[in-house]
């Protein structure tokens, strides 16, 4: 069996709904997962579990195994990281309390971005972003979409590059919860803490090694092997770090909606015989 190819895993442990910056409602997301033949789907909205009840109902109806999850922004030194809490108890008070605190920080940041855009003369985009978020977890993606809708930017990518990134005129750094607090809250909810898209933080290799050491020492369980289109050397870096530090791997598409670059269920390929975070979740029989 050792030489058999890696089977296609019908599993997606990173996705967004309209509860944060995704385009599909939790129900539509689960319907799509069923249509794509996914055996398991984790809903991981930014800093909120508010889509979970609706997703759970739809999952029951469509025979999809729903893994309750959340993607939590976390501050490590001067860097903003994204930590996935997977297989969490959505009723956990400790986690809900942490996310409540984060929500206040997030909405303060959103208002500060809106104020900056207004001062830059893009008041319509600011209003549009608040409208688009519709009371959901407000993030920079909403501002990017609003800047496109109001014809300030030709694409969301351009909106980020010109206005929303660190160092750009409408950037506001988030006052996020610390990495330590985030991992503790995920653990308090019985979940696995997984560093999302590890190659997307624009940090040096040395800092990446330091981060993984810190993440593991805080009891973090895994590294996401994502996004789907990784370079070979990026795959090597993630898999190597996971093996060196006893971390499992996770797979997810980071799906935000139809028409975006990545489709639901589209993940990287898992190398054979690597530890995975879902080992003990009973997903496959
Ligand atoms: Mn997002
Ligand atoms: Mn992310
Ligand atoms: Mn995400």
Short mmCIF file of C-alpha atoms and ligand atoms in Angstrom, two decimals:
data_model
loop_
_atom_site.label_atom_id
_atom_site.label_comp_id
_atom_site.label_asym_id
_atom_site.label_seq_id
_atom_site.Cartn_x
_atom_site.Cartn_y
_atom_site.Cartn_z
CA UNK A 1 0.00 0.00 0.00
CA UNK A 2 3.00 2.26 0.53
CA UNK A 3 3.21 3.25 -3.12
CA UNK A 4 -0.49 3.92 -3.64
CA UNK A 5 -1.29 7.49 -4.64
CA UNK A 6 -2.78 9.87 -2.10
CA UNK A 7 -6.54 9.47 -2.33
CA UNK A 8 -8.52 12.61 -2.97
CA UNK A 9 -9.78 13.69 0.40
CA UNK A 10 -13.29 15.04 0.25
CA UNK A 11 -12.64 17.39 3.11
CA UNK A 12 -12.46 21.16 3.44
CA UNK A 13 -11.55 22.61 6.82
CA UNK A 14 -11.49 26.34 5.98
CA UNK A 15 -14.45 28.26 4.54
CA UNK A 16 -16.40 31.49 4.98
CA UNK A 17 -20.07 32.45 4.90
CA UNK A 18 -21.99 35.72 5.07
CA UNK A 19 -21.47 35.54 8.84
CA UNK A 20 -18.10 37.11 8.00
CA UNK A 21 -16.78 38.04 4.55
CA UNK A 22 -18.07 35.09 2.52
CA UNK A 23 -20.65 35.54 -0.24
CA UNK A 24 -22.86 32.52 0.48
CA UNK A 25 -25.16 32.09 3.44
CA UNK A 26 -24.28 29.20 5.76
CA UNK A 27 -27.10 27.18 4.16
CA UNK A 28 -25.90 27.88 0.61
CA UNK A 29 -22.35 27.00 1.62
CA UNK A 30 -23.40 23.62 3.01
CA UNK A 31 -25.55 22.95 -0.08
CA UNK A 32 -22.51 23.63 -2.24
CA UNK A 33 -20.39 21.29 -0.09
CA UNK A 34 -22.99 18.56 -0.58
CA UNK A 35 -23.02 19.18 -4.33
CA UNK A 36 -19.20 19.02 -4.46
CA UNK A 37 -19.38 15.68 -2.65
CA UNK A 38 -17.51 16.84 0.44
CA UNK A 39 -17.67 14.41 3.34
CA UNK A 40 -16.66 17.07 5.85
CA UNK A 41 -16.76 20.85 5.88
CA UNK A 42 -15.51 23.26 8.53
CA UNK A 43 -17.20 26.64 8.61
CA UNK A 44 -14.49 29.03 9.83
CA UNK A 45 -15.80 32.58 9.71
CA UNK A 46 -13.56 35.40 10.92
CA UNK A 47 -13.90 35.85 14.68
CA UNK A 48 -17.49 34.64 14.86
CA UNK A 49 -19.53 31.48 15.34
CA UNK A 50 -22.76 33.19 14.39
CA UNK A 51 -23.28 31.15 11.21
CA UNK A 52 -22.94 27.80 12.95
CA UNK A 53 -26.53 27.12 14.00
CA UNK A 54 -27.83 27.67 10.47
CA UNK A 55 -24.97 25.62 8.99
CA UNK A 56 -25.65 22.75 11.40
CA UNK A 57 -29.29 22.56 10.34
CA UNK A 58 -28.35 22.53 6.66
CA UNK A 59 -25.62 19.96 7.27
CA UNK A 60 -28.09 17.62 8.90
CA UNK A 61 -30.47 18.02 5.99
CA UNK A 62 -27.80 17.44 3.32
CA UNK A 63 -25.78 14.71 5.05
CA UNK A 64 -22.59 16.78 5.29
CA UNK A 65 -20.41 16.36 8.36
CA UNK A 66 -20.03 19.92 9.71
CA UNK A 67 -16.95 20.68 11.77
CA UNK A 68 -17.63 23.77 13.89
CA UNK A 69 -14.77 26.20 13.46
CA UNK A 70 -13.62 29.79 13.54
CA UNK A 71 -10.71 31.77 12.05
CA UNK A 72 -9.35 34.01 14.77
CA UNK A 73 -7.02 36.96 14.14
CA UNK A 74 -4.14 36.94 16.58
CA UNK A 75 -1.24 39.22 17.38
CA UNK A 76 2.23 37.68 17.53
CA UNK A 77 4.93 40.28 18.11
CA UNK A 78 4.04 42.87 15.45
CA UNK A 79 2.40 40.38 13.09
CA UNK A 80 -1.29 39.61 12.59
CA UNK A 81 -1.80 35.88 12.23
CA UNK A 82 -4.88 33.82 11.48
CA UNK A 83 -5.49 30.85 13.73
CA UNK A 84 -8.17 28.31 12.88
CA UNK A 85 -10.03 26.80 15.79
CA UNK A 86 -11.31 23.48 14.45
CA UNK A 87 -13.79 21.06 15.96
CA UNK A 88 -14.64 23.56 18.69
CA UNK A 89 -17.68 23.49 20.93
CA UNK A 90 -19.67 26.49 19.60
CA UNK A 91 -21.38 26.79 22.99
CA UNK A 92 -18.11 27.28 24.88
CA UNK A 93 -18.40 30.37 27.07
CA UNK A 94 -14.65 30.93 27.17
CA UNK A 95 -14.48 30.98 23.36
CA UNK A 96 -17.59 33.14 22.98
CA UNK A 97 -16.19 35.60 25.49
CA UNK A 98 -12.86 35.83 23.63
CA UNK A 99 -14.67 36.30 20.32
CA UNK A 100 -16.88 38.97 21.88
CA UNK A 101 -13.79 40.89 22.95
CA UNK A 102 -12.29 40.41 19.49
CA UNK A 103 -15.53 41.61 17.89
CA UNK A 104 -15.29 44.90 19.75
CA UNK A 105 -11.68 45.32 18.60
CA UNK A 106 -12.66 44.38 15.04
CA UNK A 107 -15.55 46.80 14.79
CA UNK A 108 -13.41 49.61 16.25
CA UNK A 109 -10.84 48.91 13.52
CA UNK A 110 -13.58 48.87 10.87
CA UNK A 111 -14.84 52.26 12.00
CA UNK A 112 -11.26 53.60 11.94
CA UNK A 113 -10.77 52.33 8.36
CA UNK A 114 -14.09 53.93 7.37
CA UNK A 115 -12.97 57.24 8.93
CA UNK A 116 -9.69 57.13 6.99
CA UNK A 117 -11.54 56.43 3.72
CA UNK A 118 -13.89 59.35 4.40
CA UNK A 119 -10.92 61.68 4.96
CA UNK A 120 -9.48 60.41 1.67
CA UNK A 121 -12.73 61.38 -0.06
CA UNK A 122 -14.11 57.85 -0.39
CA UNK A 123 -17.11 58.26 1.88
CA UNK A 124 -19.36 56.29 -0.47
CA UNK A 125 -17.03 53.29 -0.24
CA UNK A 126 -17.00 53.54 3.56
CA UNK A 127 -20.81 53.53 3.67
CA UNK A 128 -20.98 50.71 1.15
CA UNK A 129 -18.61 48.52 3.22
CA UNK A 130 -20.73 48.95 6.35
CA UNK A 131 -23.78 48.06 4.28
CA UNK A 132 -22.07 45.00 2.75
CA UNK A 133 -21.03 43.61 6.12
CA UNK A 134 -24.67 43.88 7.19
CA UNK A 135 -23.79 43.57 10.86
CA UNK A 136 -21.55 40.54 10.19
CA UNK A 137 -17.92 40.38 11.22
CA UNK A 138 -16.58 43.50 9.44
CA UNK A 139 -13.23 43.10 7.71
CA UNK A 140 -10.94 44.60 5.10
CA UNK A 141 -12.49 42.35 2.44
CA UNK A 142 -15.73 44.32 2.82
CA UNK A 143 -13.84 47.57 2.22
CA UNK A 144 -12.07 46.06 -0.81
CA UNK A 145 -15.40 44.99 -2.31
CA UNK A 146 -16.90 48.42 -1.55
CA UNK A 147 -13.98 50.21 -3.21
CA UNK A 148 -14.61 48.14 -6.35
CA UNK A 149 -18.39 48.71 -6.20
CA UNK A 150 -17.88 52.49 -5.95
CA UNK A 151 -15.30 52.40 -8.77
CA UNK A 152 -12.43 53.65 -6.66
CA UNK A 153 -10.47 50.49 -7.46
CA UNK A 154 -10.60 48.20 -10.49
CA UNK A 155 -10.23 45.05 -8.41
CA UNK A 156 -10.14 43.95 -4.78
CA UNK A 157 -6.46 43.17 -5.23
CA UNK A 158 -5.85 46.78 -6.35
CA UNK A 159 -7.87 48.09 -3.40
CA UNK A 160 -5.63 46.16 -1.00
CA UNK A 161 -2.43 47.17 -2.80
CA UNK A 162 -3.24 50.87 -2.97
CA UNK A 163 -5.21 51.49 0.21
CA UNK A 164 -5.78 48.64 2.64
CA UNK A 165 -2.38 47.00 3.20
CA UNK A 166 0.07 47.89 5.99
CA UNK A 167 1.75 51.18 5.08
CA UNK A 168 -1.14 52.26 2.81
CA UNK A 169 -3.37 55.29 3.50
CA UNK A 170 -6.45 53.44 4.76
CA UNK A 171 -4.65 50.73 6.72
CA UNK A 172 -5.43 50.38 10.38
CA UNK A 173 -3.66 47.69 12.36
CA UNK A 174 -6.03 45.52 14.32
CA UNK A 175 -5.73 45.46 18.09
CA UNK A 176 -6.18 41.70 18.06
CA UNK A 177 -6.09 39.22 20.91
CA UNK A 178 -2.64 37.79 21.54
CA UNK A 179 -1.64 34.43 20.04
CA UNK A 180 -1.50 33.01 23.55
CA UNK A 181 -5.07 34.10 24.35
CA UNK A 182 -6.42 32.85 21.03
CA UNK A 183 -4.92 29.38 21.39
CA UNK A 184 -6.10 29.18 25.02
CA UNK A 185 -9.66 30.11 24.01
CA UNK A 186 -9.69 27.47 21.25
CA UNK A 187 -8.43 24.86 23.72
CA UNK A 188 -11.02 25.90 26.29
CA UNK A 189 -13.63 25.09 23.63
CA UNK A 190 -12.07 21.65 23.09
CA UNK A 191 -10.80 22.60 19.63
CA UNK A 192 -7.58 22.15 17.69
CA UNK A 193 -5.56 25.32 17.00
CA UNK A 194 -4.21 25.40 13.45
CA UNK A 195 -2.05 28.15 11.93
CA UNK A 196 -3.90 29.17 8.76
CA UNK A 197 -2.05 29.71 5.43
CA UNK A 198 1.41 29.76 7.10
CA UNK A 199 3.21 31.24 4.06
CA UNK A 200 1.04 34.34 3.83
CA UNK A 201 2.53 36.40 6.64
CA UNK A 202 5.45 38.03 4.83
CA UNK A 203 7.93 37.06 7.52
CA UNK A 204 11.52 35.86 7.15
CA UNK A 205 12.39 32.16 7.30
CA UNK A 206 14.00 32.77 10.67
CA UNK A 207 10.84 34.37 12.01
CA UNK A 208 8.73 31.58 10.53
CA UNK A 209 10.83 29.05 12.47
CA UNK A 210 10.46 31.13 15.65
CA UNK A 211 6.72 31.38 15.08
CA UNK A 212 6.30 27.63 14.67
CA UNK A 213 8.36 26.99 17.83
CA UNK A 214 6.16 29.46 19.75
CA UNK A 215 2.96 28.04 18.26
CA UNK A 216 3.94 24.50 19.26
CA UNK A 217 5.05 25.57 22.74
CA UNK A 218 1.64 27.16 23.30
CA UNK A 219 0.09 23.79 22.53
CA UNK A 220 -1.01 24.56 18.95
CA UNK A 221 -1.97 21.38 17.10
CA UNK A 222 -1.38 22.01 13.46
CA UNK A 223 -0.33 23.89 10.35
CA UNK A 224 -2.64 24.36 7.41
CA UNK A 225 -1.22 23.01 4.15
CA UNK A 226 -2.73 25.84 2.20
CA UNK A 227 -3.80 27.69 0.17
CA UNK A 228 -4.38 25.18 -2.64
CA UNK A 229 -1.76 26.59 -4.98
CA UNK A 230 1.47 26.34 -3.03
CA UNK A 231 4.94 26.27 -4.57
CA UNK A 232 6.89 23.07 -4.00
CA UNK A 233 9.29 24.82 -1.64
CA UNK A 234 6.36 26.19 0.36
CA UNK A 235 4.90 22.70 0.72
CA UNK A 236 8.32 21.48 1.87
CA UNK A 237 8.57 24.30 4.42
CA UNK A 238 5.14 23.60 5.90
CA UNK A 239 5.43 19.80 5.93
CA UNK A 240 9.00 20.01 7.26
CA UNK A 241 7.97 22.33 10.09
CA UNK A 242 5.02 20.10 10.99
CA UNK A 243 7.21 17.00 11.21
CA UNK A 244 9.97 18.78 13.18
CA UNK A 245 7.60 20.16 15.77
CA UNK A 246 5.10 17.33 16.07
CA UNK A 247 2.26 19.31 14.50
CA UNK A 248 -0.51 17.85 12.35
CA UNK A 249 -1.45 19.15 8.91
CA UNK A 250 -4.83 20.53 7.94
CA UNK A 251 -6.45 21.06 4.53
CA UNK A 252 -8.77 23.87 3.55
CA UNK A 253 -9.70 26.00 0.57
CA UNK A 254 -10.36 29.32 2.37
CA UNK A 255 -13.40 29.55 0.08
CA UNK A 256 -15.07 32.98 0.17
CA UNK A 257 -17.57 32.62 -2.64
CA UNK A 258 -18.24 31.59 -6.25
CA UNK A 259 -16.18 33.50 -8.75
CA UNK A 260 -13.22 33.88 -6.43
CA UNK A 261 -9.91 32.22 -7.30
CA UNK A 262 -10.48 29.14 -5.15
CA UNK A 263 -13.49 26.83 -5.27
CA UNK A 264 -14.92 25.06 -2.24
CA UNK A 265 -13.13 21.75 -1.68
CA UNK A 266 -10.10 22.84 -3.69
CA UNK A 267 -7.18 22.13 -1.38
CA UNK A 268 -3.52 21.26 -1.59
CA UNK A 269 -2.63 17.58 -1.94
CA UNK A 270 -1.63 15.87 1.24
CA UNK A 271 1.71 14.03 1.02
CA UNK A 272 1.50 10.36 2.03
CA UNK A 273 1.97 9.32 5.66
CA UNK A 274 1.91 12.71 7.35
CA UNK A 275 0.13 13.41 10.64
CA UNK A 276 -3.21 15.19 10.23
CA UNK A 277 -5.20 17.22 12.74
CA UNK A 278 -8.44 15.34 12.06
CA UNK A 279 -6.92 11.92 12.94
CA UNK A 280 -9.17 11.34 15.94
CA UNK A 281 -12.37 13.00 14.71
CA UNK A 282 -13.79 9.83 13.17
CA UNK A 283 -14.32 11.48 9.78
CA UNK A 284 -13.61 8.42 7.66
CA UNK A 285 -15.45 5.47 9.10
MN1 LIG B 1 -11.71 36.58 4.62
MN1 LIG B 2 -7.01 34.03 6.71
MN1 LIG B 3 -10.05 32.41 5.76
#
